[in-house]
Amino acid sequence: MTGLPPPSKKKLGLVIDLDTCVGCHACAVSCKEWNAGGFAAPLTDEQPYGKEPSGVWFNRVHSYEVAAQAAPVESLPMADPVRSCGTASAAAPACGSANAAPQPAMTLHFPRSCLHCEQPACVTVCPTGASYKRAEDGIVLVDEDKCIGCKLCSWACPYGAREYSPVEGVMKKCTLCIDRIYNENLEESERQPACVQACPTRARHFGDLGDPESAVSKLVAERGGVDLMASLGYQPTNKYLPPRPRRDGGGNGDGDNAPAAETLDSKALPPVLRWLDKVLSR
């Protein structure tokens, strides 16, 4: 079985904001486009326009309907966003920290990819050493020359982040676009994973989560970022930011307890915005 390197100081990973993700799948498409010709290429597609299409995707986005929550919740199991948010059950609580008010129904978009765990089970079960964790930055990769396609890593991964390519007979996974983030021929602003670069709502962030002073670490601390299924002990590097509490915009029958509607003081706006407000208010 494959051993793990000592914990590295540098831990490159993603921070995904569930509050601003709109489920547009731009991350999945841009990931597919970049990696189809990169380190893990090719990413196969079989019968893409047929009745039973199949293929390799490193990013997948799942959408869930979260039922309205009528009563406040003292605590929510945000250590497991999929279990607490990814359910259509009427009893499912809305996502977030301790809520002080009822939450309306909402749609939650949940992007899923490799979490580049500190203690990855996919690495320790690999019989050939094909699955490995880099000591210098904590990224988990697959050496396809050593992979025999036994699928042990996919069975061991609780996040479903491994992809099997039946065409090549090997396992594939997210590489954090190592051929992009370390590419000195690119502008520094472009040295980010393709999914981060493409996200139109800036719901994805990339950086060193081992550095408490990095922008991503500060974002996690500020928003209460969480590990996915932390109780399993794999210590994922990637973090998820829970959705902020929502407020019902319609009448909820609470009378005096209903939050006051926000009003816009048009006189305080610049002239151009006052004109625009007047036009749109007709």
PDB file of C-alpha atoms in Angstrom:
ATOM      1  CA  MET A   1       0.000   0.000   0.000  1.00  0.00           C
ATOM      2  CA  THR A   2       1.086   3.592  -0.577  1.00  0.00           C
ATOM      3  CA  GLY A   3       2.429   5.704   2.270  1.00  0.00           C
ATOM      4  CA  LEU A   4       1.775   9.374   2.927  1.00  0.00           C
ATOM      5  CA  PRO A   5       4.423  12.094   3.168  1.00  0.00           C
ATOM      6  CA  PRO A   6       4.737  14.132   6.376  1.00  0.00           C
ATOM      7  CA  PRO A   7       2.170  16.944   6.623  1.00  0.00           C
ATOM      8  CA  SER A   8       3.277  19.843   4.464  1.00  0.00           C
ATOM      9  CA  LYS A   9       3.203  23.487   5.507  1.00  0.00           C
ATOM     10  CA  LYS A  10       1.819  24.456   2.119  1.00  0.00           C
ATOM     11  CA  LYS A  11      -1.689  23.134   1.481  1.00  0.00           C
ATOM     12  CA  LEU A  12      -3.082  24.257  -1.849  1.00  0.00           C
ATOM     13  CA  GLY A  13      -6.807  23.889  -2.196  1.00  0.00           C
ATOM     14  CA  LEU A  14     -10.172  25.410  -2.993  1.00  0.00           C
ATOM     15  CA  VAL A  15     -12.732  27.299  -0.967  1.00  0.00           C
ATOM     16  CA  ILE A  16     -16.239  26.969  -2.404  1.00  0.00           C
ATOM     17  CA  ASP A  17     -18.950  29.445  -1.438  1.00  0.00           C
ATOM     18  CA  LEU A  18     -22.338  27.710  -1.352  1.00  0.00           C
ATOM     19  CA  ASP A  19     -23.969  31.099  -0.845  1.00  0.00           C
ATOM     20  CA  THR A  20     -22.975  32.479  -4.241  1.00  0.00           C
ATOM     21  CA  CYS A  21     -22.803  29.332  -6.411  1.00  0.00           C
ATOM     22  CA  VAL A  22     -25.623  29.511  -8.975  1.00  0.00           C
ATOM     23  CA  GLY A  23     -25.173  26.042 -10.450  1.00  0.00           C
ATOM     24  CA  CYS A  24     -24.166  27.294 -13.909  1.00  0.00           C
ATOM     25  CA  HIS A  25     -21.658  24.438 -14.417  1.00  0.00           C
ATOM     26  CA  ALA A  26     -19.022  26.836 -15.758  1.00  0.00           C
ATOM     27  CA  CYS A  27     -16.522  25.200 -13.389  1.00  0.00           C
ATOM     28  CA  ALA A  28     -17.274  21.745 -14.751  1.00  0.00           C
ATOM     29  CA  VAL A  29     -17.076  22.806 -18.396  1.00  0.00           C
ATOM     30  CA  SER A  30     -13.887  24.851 -18.018  1.00  0.00           C
ATOM     31  CA  CYS A  31     -12.266  22.010 -16.052  1.00  0.00           C
ATOM     32  CA  LYS A  32     -13.186  19.570 -18.799  1.00  0.00           C
ATOM     33  CA  GLU A  33     -11.837  21.891 -21.491  1.00  0.00           C
ATOM     34  CA  TRP A  34      -8.515  22.545 -19.765  1.00  0.00           C
ATOM     35  CA  ASN A  35      -7.786  19.017 -18.578  1.00  0.00           C
ATOM     36  CA  ALA A  36      -8.758  17.433 -21.889  1.00  0.00           C
ATOM     37  CA  GLY A  37      -5.362  18.640 -23.089  1.00  0.00           C
ATOM     38  CA  GLY A  38      -3.408  18.890 -19.858  1.00  0.00           C
ATOM     39  CA  PHE A  39      -1.707  16.753 -17.214  1.00  0.00           C
ATOM     40  CA  ALA A  40      -4.508  14.194 -16.958  1.00  0.00           C
ATOM     41  CA  ALA A  41      -5.518  14.174 -20.647  1.00  0.00           C
ATOM     42  CA  PRO A  42      -7.468  12.854 -22.354  1.00  0.00           C
ATOM     43  CA  LEU A  43     -10.855  13.085 -20.631  1.00  0.00           C
ATOM     44  CA  THR A  44     -13.019  10.700 -22.578  1.00  0.00           C
ATOM     45  CA  ASP A  45     -16.653  11.036 -23.616  1.00  0.00           C
ATOM     46  CA  GLU A  46     -18.600   8.051 -24.891  1.00  0.00           C
ATOM     47  CA  GLN A  47     -21.815   8.600 -26.860  1.00  0.00           C
ATOM     48  CA  PRO A  48     -22.071  12.224 -25.702  1.00  0.00           C
ATOM     49  CA  TYR A  49     -25.263  12.724 -27.728  1.00  0.00           C
ATOM     50  CA  GLY A  50     -26.676   9.224 -27.276  1.00  0.00           C
ATOM     51  CA  LYS A  51     -29.193   7.805 -24.847  1.00  0.00           C
ATOM     52  CA  GLU A  52     -26.543   6.691 -22.361  1.00  0.00           C
ATOM     53  CA  PRO A  53     -23.673   9.218 -22.443  1.00  0.00           C
ATOM     54  CA  SER A  54     -20.698   8.627 -20.178  1.00  0.00           C
ATOM     55  CA  GLY A  55     -17.400  10.313 -19.604  1.00  0.00           C
ATOM     56  CA  VAL A  56     -14.796  11.632 -17.187  1.00  0.00           C
ATOM     57  CA  TRP A  57     -15.587  14.829 -15.300  1.00  0.00           C
ATOM     58  CA  PHE A  58     -13.421  16.149 -12.475  1.00  0.00           C
ATOM     59  CA  ASN A  59     -16.059  18.685 -11.405  1.00  0.00           C
ATOM     60  CA  ARG A  60     -19.706  17.864 -10.940  1.00  0.00           C
ATOM     61  CA  VAL A  61     -22.433  20.181  -9.662  1.00  0.00           C
ATOM     62  CA  HIS A  62     -25.468  18.808  -7.812  1.00  0.00           C
ATOM     63  CA  SER A  63     -28.572  20.885  -7.117  1.00  0.00           C
ATOM     64  CA  TYR A  64     -30.952  20.290  -4.240  1.00  0.00           C
ATOM     65  CA  GLU A  65     -34.229  21.800  -3.075  1.00  0.00           C
ATOM     66  CA  VAL A  66     -34.023  22.610   0.626  1.00  0.00           C
ATOM     67  CA  ALA A  67     -37.390  22.784   2.354  1.00  0.00           C
ATOM     68  CA  ALA A  68     -38.491  25.849   4.264  1.00  0.00           C
ATOM     69  CA  GLN A  69     -37.715  25.795   7.947  1.00  0.00           C
ATOM     70  CA  ALA A  70     -40.463  27.174  10.146  1.00  0.00           C
ATOM     71  CA  ALA A  71     -38.685  27.148  13.500  1.00  0.00           C
ATOM     72  CA  PRO A  72     -35.252  28.392  14.578  1.00  0.00           C
ATOM     73  CA  VAL A  73     -32.485  25.849  14.834  1.00  0.00           C
ATOM     74  CA  GLU A  74     -29.944  25.998  17.656  1.00  0.00           C
ATOM     75  CA  SER A  75     -27.279  24.152  15.705  1.00  0.00           C
ATOM     76  CA  LEU A  76     -26.954  22.586  12.286  1.00  0.00           C
ATOM     77  CA  PRO A  77     -24.685  19.686  11.243  1.00  0.00           C
ATOM     78  CA  MET A  78     -22.540  21.759   8.896  1.00  0.00           C
ATOM     79  CA  ALA A  79     -19.703  19.269   9.344  1.00  0.00           C
ATOM     80  CA  ASP A  80     -21.609  17.392   6.645  1.00  0.00           C
ATOM     81  CA  PRO A  81     -23.037  19.834   4.062  1.00  0.00           C
ATOM     82  CA  VAL A  82     -24.247  17.040   1.777  1.00  0.00           C
ATOM     83  CA  ARG A  83     -26.175  15.351   4.532  1.00  0.00           C
ATOM     84  CA  SER A  84     -27.626  18.554   5.952  1.00  0.00           C
ATOM     85  CA  CYS A  85     -28.131  20.515   2.725  1.00  0.00           C
ATOM     86  CA  GLY A  86     -28.206  17.884  -0.008  1.00  0.00           C
ATOM     87  CA  THR A  87     -31.612  16.435   0.635  1.00  0.00           C
ATOM     88  CA  ALA A  88     -35.101  16.996  -0.630  1.00  0.00           C
ATOM     89  CA  SER A  89     -36.665  15.832   2.625  1.00  0.00           C
ATOM     90  CA  ALA A  90     -39.275  18.140   4.147  1.00  0.00           C
ATOM     91  CA  ALA A  91     -37.456  17.763   7.435  1.00  0.00           C
ATOM     92  CA  ALA A  92     -34.147  18.975   6.016  1.00  0.00           C
ATOM     93  CA  PRO A  93     -32.829  22.057   7.792  1.00  0.00           C
ATOM     94  CA  ALA A  94     -31.635  25.027   5.826  1.00  0.00           C
ATOM     95  CA  CYS A  95     -27.866  25.404   5.669  1.00  0.00           C
ATOM     96  CA  GLY A  96     -25.904  27.811   7.795  1.00  0.00           C
ATOM     97  CA  SER A  97     -24.836  28.484  11.315  1.00  0.00           C
ATOM     98  CA  ALA A  98     -27.235  28.860  14.218  1.00  0.00           C
ATOM     99  CA  ASN A  99     -30.313  30.557  12.766  1.00  0.00           C
ATOM    100  CA  ALA A 100     -32.295  33.150  14.681  1.00  0.00           C
ATOM    101  CA  ALA A 101     -35.243  33.282  12.274  1.00  0.00           C
ATOM    102  CA  PRO A 102     -37.262  30.946  10.051  1.00  0.00           C
ATOM    103  CA  GLN A 103     -35.681  30.220   6.696  1.00  0.00           C
ATOM    104  CA  PRO A 104     -37.555  30.127   3.368  1.00  0.00           C
ATOM    105  CA  ALA A 105     -37.191  27.291   0.890  1.00  0.00           C
ATOM    106  CA  MET A 106     -34.108  27.566  -1.283  1.00  0.00           C
ATOM    107  CA  THR A 107     -32.172  25.843  -4.035  1.00  0.00           C
ATOM    108  CA  LEU A 108     -28.685  24.767  -3.046  1.00  0.00           C
ATOM    109  CA  HIS A 109     -26.029  24.120  -5.686  1.00  0.00           C
ATOM    110  CA  PHE A 110     -23.260  21.849  -4.448  1.00  0.00           C
ATOM    111  CA  PRO A 111     -20.052  21.583  -6.543  1.00  0.00           C
ATOM    112  CA  ARG A 112     -18.123  18.356  -5.946  1.00  0.00           C
ATOM    113  CA  SER A 113     -14.533  17.465  -6.799  1.00  0.00           C
ATOM    114  CA  CYS A 114     -11.437  16.031  -5.120  1.00  0.00           C
ATOM    115  CA  LEU A 115     -10.805  17.622  -1.711  1.00  0.00           C
ATOM    116  CA  HIS A 116      -7.053  16.821  -1.602  1.00  0.00           C
ATOM    117  CA  CYS A 117      -7.294  15.407   1.910  1.00  0.00           C
ATOM    118  CA  GLU A 118      -4.510  15.530   4.466  1.00  0.00           C
ATOM    119  CA  GLN A 119      -5.180  11.833   5.203  1.00  0.00           C
ATOM    120  CA  PRO A 120      -6.500  10.541   1.850  1.00  0.00           C
ATOM    121  CA  ALA A 121      -7.816   6.984   1.969  1.00  0.00           C
ATOM    122  CA  CYS A 122      -7.526   6.820  -1.823  1.00  0.00           C
ATOM    123  CA  VAL A 123      -3.743   6.990  -1.478  1.00  0.00           C
ATOM    124  CA  THR A 124      -3.235   4.530   1.353  1.00  0.00           C
ATOM    125  CA  VAL A 125      -5.256   1.763  -0.366  1.00  0.00           C
ATOM    126  CA  CYS A 126      -3.429   2.022  -3.695  1.00  0.00           C
ATOM    127  CA  PRO A 127      -1.447  -1.212  -4.276  1.00  0.00           C
ATOM    128  CA  THR A 128       0.887   0.182  -6.925  1.00  0.00           C
ATOM    129  CA  GLY A 129       1.704   3.688  -5.678  1.00  0.00           C
ATOM    130  CA  ALA A 130      -0.189   5.234  -8.604  1.00  0.00           C
ATOM    131  CA  SER A 131      -2.221   7.374  -6.244  1.00  0.00           C
ATOM    132  CA  TYR A 132       0.040   9.673  -4.268  1.00  0.00           C
ATOM    133  CA  LYS A 133       0.159  12.907  -2.291  1.00  0.00           C
ATOM    134  CA  ARG A 134       2.749  15.555  -3.124  1.00  0.00           C
ATOM    135  CA  ALA A 135       4.917  16.559  -0.169  1.00  0.00           C
ATOM    136  CA  GLU A 136       5.576  20.079  -1.451  1.00  0.00           C
ATOM    137  CA  ASP A 137       1.981  21.339  -1.700  1.00  0.00           C
ATOM    138  CA  GLY A 138      -0.374  18.579  -0.541  1.00  0.00           C
ATOM    139  CA  ILE A 139      -1.976  17.974  -3.942  1.00  0.00           C
ATOM    140  CA  VAL A 140      -3.216  14.405  -4.502  1.00  0.00           C
ATOM    141  CA  LEU A 141      -2.520  13.005  -7.979  1.00  0.00           C
ATOM    142  CA  VAL A 142      -2.569   9.789 -10.011  1.00  0.00           C
ATOM    143  CA  ASP A 143       0.423   8.423 -11.922  1.00  0.00           C
ATOM    144  CA  GLU A 144      -1.402   6.800 -14.810  1.00  0.00           C
ATOM    145  CA  ASP A 145       1.708   4.819 -15.819  1.00  0.00           C
ATOM    146  CA  LYS A 146       1.424   2.907 -12.535  1.00  0.00           C
ATOM    147  CA  CYS A 147      -2.365   2.672 -12.359  1.00  0.00           C
ATOM    148  CA  ILE A 148      -3.839  -0.765 -13.051  1.00  0.00           C
ATOM    149  CA  GLY A 149      -7.463   0.361 -12.877  1.00  0.00           C
ATOM    150  CA  CYS A 150      -8.339  -1.760  -9.836  1.00  0.00           C
ATOM    151  CA  LYS A 151     -10.713   0.980  -8.570  1.00  0.00           C
ATOM    152  CA  LEU A 152      -9.695   0.519  -4.931  1.00  0.00           C
ATOM    153  CA  CYS A 153      -9.174   4.272  -4.626  1.00  0.00           C
ATOM    154  CA  SER A 154     -12.675   5.028  -5.868  1.00  0.00           C
ATOM    155  CA  TRP A 155     -14.174   2.609  -3.355  1.00  0.00           C
ATOM    156  CA  ALA A 156     -12.134   4.159  -0.546  1.00  0.00           C
ATOM    157  CA  CYS A 157     -12.993   7.784  -1.386  1.00  0.00           C
ATOM    158  CA  PRO A 158     -16.138   8.790   0.552  1.00  0.00           C
ATOM    159  CA  TYR A 159     -16.615  11.894  -1.601  1.00  0.00           C
ATOM    160  CA  GLY A 160     -16.983  10.157  -4.961  1.00  0.00           C
ATOM    161  CA  ALA A 161     -14.142  12.198  -6.409  1.00  0.00           C
ATOM    162  CA  ARG A 162     -12.453   9.472  -8.455  1.00  0.00           C
ATOM    163  CA  GLU A 163     -13.274   8.944 -12.119  1.00  0.00           C
ATOM    164  CA  TYR A 164     -12.572   5.726 -14.008  1.00  0.00           C
ATOM    165  CA  SER A 165     -11.765   5.960 -17.704  1.00  0.00           C
ATOM    166  CA  PRO A 166     -12.910   2.707 -19.350  1.00  0.00           C
ATOM    167  CA  VAL A 167     -11.162   3.728 -22.566  1.00  0.00           C
ATOM    168  CA  GLU A 168      -7.727   3.935 -20.936  1.00  0.00           C
ATOM    169  CA  GLY A 169      -8.424   1.581 -18.042  1.00  0.00           C
ATOM    170  CA  VAL A 170      -7.054   3.990 -15.418  1.00  0.00           C
ATOM    171  CA  MET A 171      -8.333   6.233 -12.635  1.00  0.00           C
ATOM    172  CA  LYS A 172      -8.392  10.018 -13.013  1.00  0.00           C
ATOM    173  CA  LYS A 173      -9.106  12.930 -10.732  1.00  0.00           C
ATOM    174  CA  CYS A 174      -8.829  16.668 -10.152  1.00  0.00           C
ATOM    175  CA  THR A 175      -5.220  17.851 -10.334  1.00  0.00           C
ATOM    176  CA  LEU A 176      -5.870  21.420  -9.153  1.00  0.00           C
ATOM    177  CA  CYS A 177      -4.578  22.235 -12.642  1.00  0.00           C
ATOM    178  CA  ILE A 178      -0.923  21.826 -11.637  1.00  0.00           C
ATOM    179  CA  ASP A 179       0.055  22.429 -15.265  1.00  0.00           C
ATOM    180  CA  ARG A 180      -1.621  25.820 -14.960  1.00  0.00           C
ATOM    181  CA  ILE A 181      -0.914  27.072 -11.428  1.00  0.00           C
ATOM    182  CA  TYR A 182       2.837  26.495 -11.860  1.00  0.00           C
ATOM    183  CA  ASN A 183       3.018  27.630 -15.496  1.00  0.00           C
ATOM    184  CA  GLU A 184       5.382  30.613 -15.558  1.00  0.00           C
ATOM    185  CA  ASN A 185       4.413  31.333 -19.163  1.00  0.00           C
ATOM    186  CA  LEU A 186       1.006  32.496 -17.929  1.00  0.00           C
ATOM    187  CA  GLU A 187       0.272  35.822 -16.323  1.00  0.00           C
ATOM    188  CA  GLU A 188       0.305  35.513 -12.541  1.00  0.00           C
ATOM    189  CA  SER A 189      -3.404  36.363 -12.392  1.00  0.00           C
ATOM    190  CA  GLU A 190      -4.133  33.350 -14.605  1.00  0.00           C
ATOM    191  CA  ARG A 191      -2.213  30.861 -12.489  1.00  0.00           C
ATOM    192  CA  GLN A 192      -5.354  29.504 -10.932  1.00  0.00           C
ATOM    193  CA  PRO A 193      -7.325  26.314 -11.519  1.00  0.00           C
ATOM    194  CA  ALA A 194      -9.530  26.596 -14.594  1.00  0.00           C
ATOM    195  CA  CYS A 195     -12.671  26.246 -12.494  1.00  0.00           C
ATOM    196  CA  VAL A 196     -11.711  29.257 -10.356  1.00  0.00           C
ATOM    197  CA  GLN A 197     -10.820  31.349 -13.386  1.00  0.00           C
ATOM    198  CA  ALA A 198     -14.161  30.602 -15.062  1.00  0.00           C
ATOM    199  CA  CYS A 199     -16.570  31.042 -12.145  1.00  0.00           C
ATOM    200  CA  PRO A 200     -18.806  34.032 -13.013  1.00  0.00           C
ATOM    201  CA  THR A 201     -19.979  34.627  -9.421  1.00  0.00           C
ATOM    202  CA  ARG A 202     -16.579  34.186  -7.759  1.00  0.00           C
ATOM    203  CA  ALA A 203     -17.941  31.283  -5.739  1.00  0.00           C
ATOM    204  CA  ARG A 204     -14.600  29.472  -6.012  1.00  0.00           C
ATOM    205  CA  HIS A 205     -11.348  30.620  -4.421  1.00  0.00           C
ATOM    206  CA  PHE A 206      -7.847  29.129  -4.626  1.00  0.00           C
ATOM    207  CA  GLY A 207      -4.847  29.490  -2.366  1.00  0.00           C
ATOM    208  CA  ASP A 208      -2.688  28.141   0.430  1.00  0.00           C
ATOM    209  CA  LEU A 209      -4.929  26.898   3.224  1.00  0.00           C
ATOM    210  CA  GLY A 210      -1.874  25.994   5.267  1.00  0.00           C
ATOM    211  CA  ASP A 211      -1.061  29.685   5.657  1.00  0.00           C
ATOM    212  CA  PRO A 212      -3.384  31.323   8.215  1.00  0.00           C
ATOM    213  CA  GLU A 213      -2.584  34.730   6.702  1.00  0.00           C
ATOM    214  CA  SER A 214      -3.585  33.794   3.142  1.00  0.00           C
ATOM    215  CA  ALA A 215      -6.727  35.277   1.608  1.00  0.00           C
ATOM    216  CA  VAL A 216      -8.476  31.900   1.497  1.00  0.00           C
ATOM    217  CA  SER A 217      -7.672  31.096   5.141  1.00  0.00           C
ATOM    218  CA  LYS A 218      -9.011  34.473   6.238  1.00  0.00           C
ATOM    219  CA  LEU A 219     -12.149  33.881   4.175  1.00  0.00           C
ATOM    220  CA  VAL A 220     -12.694  30.501   5.838  1.00  0.00           C
ATOM    221  CA  ALA A 221     -12.241  32.037   9.295  1.00  0.00           C
ATOM    222  CA  GLU A 222     -14.559  34.943   8.517  1.00  0.00           C
ATOM    223  CA  ARG A 223     -17.377  32.870   7.026  1.00  0.00           C
ATOM    224  CA  GLY A 224     -17.068  29.767   9.198  1.00  0.00           C
ATOM    225  CA  GLY A 225     -15.862  27.454   6.444  1.00  0.00           C
ATOM    226  CA  VAL A 226     -16.247  23.748   7.132  1.00  0.00           C
ATOM    227  CA  ASP A 227     -14.777  20.383   6.171  1.00  0.00           C
ATOM    228  CA  LEU A 228     -17.003  18.009   4.243  1.00  0.00           C
ATOM    229  CA  MET A 229     -17.896  15.047   6.481  1.00  0.00           C
ATOM    230  CA  ALA A 230     -15.228  15.989   9.001  1.00  0.00           C
ATOM    231  CA  SER A 231     -16.176  13.109  11.312  1.00  0.00           C
ATOM    232  CA  LEU A 232     -14.524  10.645   8.918  1.00  0.00           C
ATOM    233  CA  GLY A 233     -11.106  12.037   9.797  1.00  0.00           C
ATOM    234  CA  TYR A 234      -9.674  12.492   6.302  1.00  0.00           C
ATOM    235  CA  GLN A 235      -9.032  16.208   6.919  1.00  0.00           C
ATOM    236  CA  PRO A 236      -9.957  17.592   3.492  1.00  0.00           C
ATOM    237  CA  THR A 237      -7.995  20.642   2.420  1.00  0.00           C
ATOM    238  CA  ASN A 238     -10.872  22.127   0.427  1.00  0.00           C
ATOM    239  CA  LYS A 239     -13.431  24.023   2.489  1.00  0.00           C
ATOM    240  CA  TYR A 240     -17.077  24.927   1.966  1.00  0.00           C
ATOM    241  CA  LEU A 241     -18.608  28.239   3.015  1.00  0.00           C
ATOM    242  CA  PRO A 242     -22.212  27.711   4.197  1.00  0.00           C
ATOM    243  CA  PRO A 243     -25.066  29.768   2.755  1.00  0.00           C
ATOM    244  CA  ARG A 244     -25.975  32.896   4.678  1.00  0.00           C
ATOM    245  CA  PRO A 245     -29.418  33.022   6.337  1.00  0.00           C
ATOM    246  CA  ARG A 246     -32.185  33.927   3.904  1.00  0.00           C
ATOM    247  CA  ARG A 247     -35.149  36.200   4.473  1.00  0.00           C
ATOM    248  CA  ASP A 248     -38.550  35.526   2.980  1.00  0.00           C
ATOM    249  CA  GLY A 249     -39.336  38.366   0.592  1.00  0.00           C
ATOM    250  CA  GLY A 250     -43.078  37.769   0.541  1.00  0.00           C
ATOM    251  CA  GLY A 251     -45.789  38.206   3.121  1.00  0.00           C
ATOM    252  CA  ASN A 252     -45.471  35.494   5.725  1.00  0.00           C
ATOM    253  CA  GLY A 253     -48.425  36.286   7.904  1.00  0.00           C
ATOM    254  CA  ASP A 254     -46.332  37.138  10.926  1.00  0.00           C
ATOM    255  CA  GLY A 255     -47.801  40.606  11.259  1.00  0.00           C
ATOM    256  CA  ASP A 256     -45.683  42.775  13.510  1.00  0.00           C
ATOM    257  CA  ASN A 257     -43.002  40.079  13.690  1.00  0.00           C
ATOM    258  CA  ALA A 258     -42.287  40.305   9.962  1.00  0.00           C
ATOM    259  CA  PRO A 259     -39.075  42.136   9.063  1.00  0.00           C
ATOM    260  CA  ALA A 260     -39.610  45.632   7.747  1.00  0.00           C
ATOM    261  CA  ALA A 261     -39.255  46.023   4.007  1.00  0.00           C
ATOM    262  CA  GLU A 262     -36.160  47.817   2.833  1.00  0.00           C
ATOM    263  CA  THR A 263     -36.777  51.188   1.197  1.00  0.00           C
ATOM    264  CA  LEU A 264     -34.592  53.108  -1.197  1.00  0.00           C
ATOM    265  CA  ASP A 265     -33.945  56.786  -0.590  1.00  0.00           C
ATOM    266  CA  SER A 266     -33.822  57.942  -4.212  1.00  0.00           C
ATOM    267  CA  LYS A 267     -32.837  61.470  -3.205  1.00  0.00           C
ATOM    268  CA  ALA A 268     -29.533  60.165  -1.871  1.00  0.00           C
ATOM    269  CA  LEU A 269     -28.618  58.581  -5.219  1.00  0.00           C
ATOM    270  CA  PRO A 270     -26.399  60.189  -7.873  1.00  0.00           C
ATOM    271  CA  PRO A 271     -28.358  61.891 -10.703  1.00  0.00           C
ATOM    272  CA  VAL A 272     -27.871  59.048 -13.179  1.00  0.00           C
ATOM    273  CA  LEU A 273     -29.118  56.454 -10.690  1.00  0.00           C
ATOM    274  CA  ARG A 274     -32.060  58.662  -9.709  1.00  0.00           C
ATOM    275  CA  TRP A 275     -33.056  58.802 -13.376  1.00  0.00           C
ATOM    276  CA  LEU A 276     -32.664  55.029 -13.728  1.00  0.00           C
ATOM    277  CA  ASP A 277     -34.698  54.418 -10.576  1.00  0.00           C
ATOM    278  CA  LYS A 278     -37.450  56.672 -11.937  1.00  0.00           C
ATOM    279  CA  VAL A 279     -37.521  54.838 -15.272  1.00  0.00           C
ATOM    280  CA  LEU A 280     -37.625  51.382 -13.696  1.00  0.00           C
ATOM    281  CA  SER A 281     -40.276  52.427 -11.188  1.00  0.00           C
ATOM    282  CA  ARG A 282     -42.825  53.319 -13.861  1.00  0.00           C
TER     283      ARG A 282
END
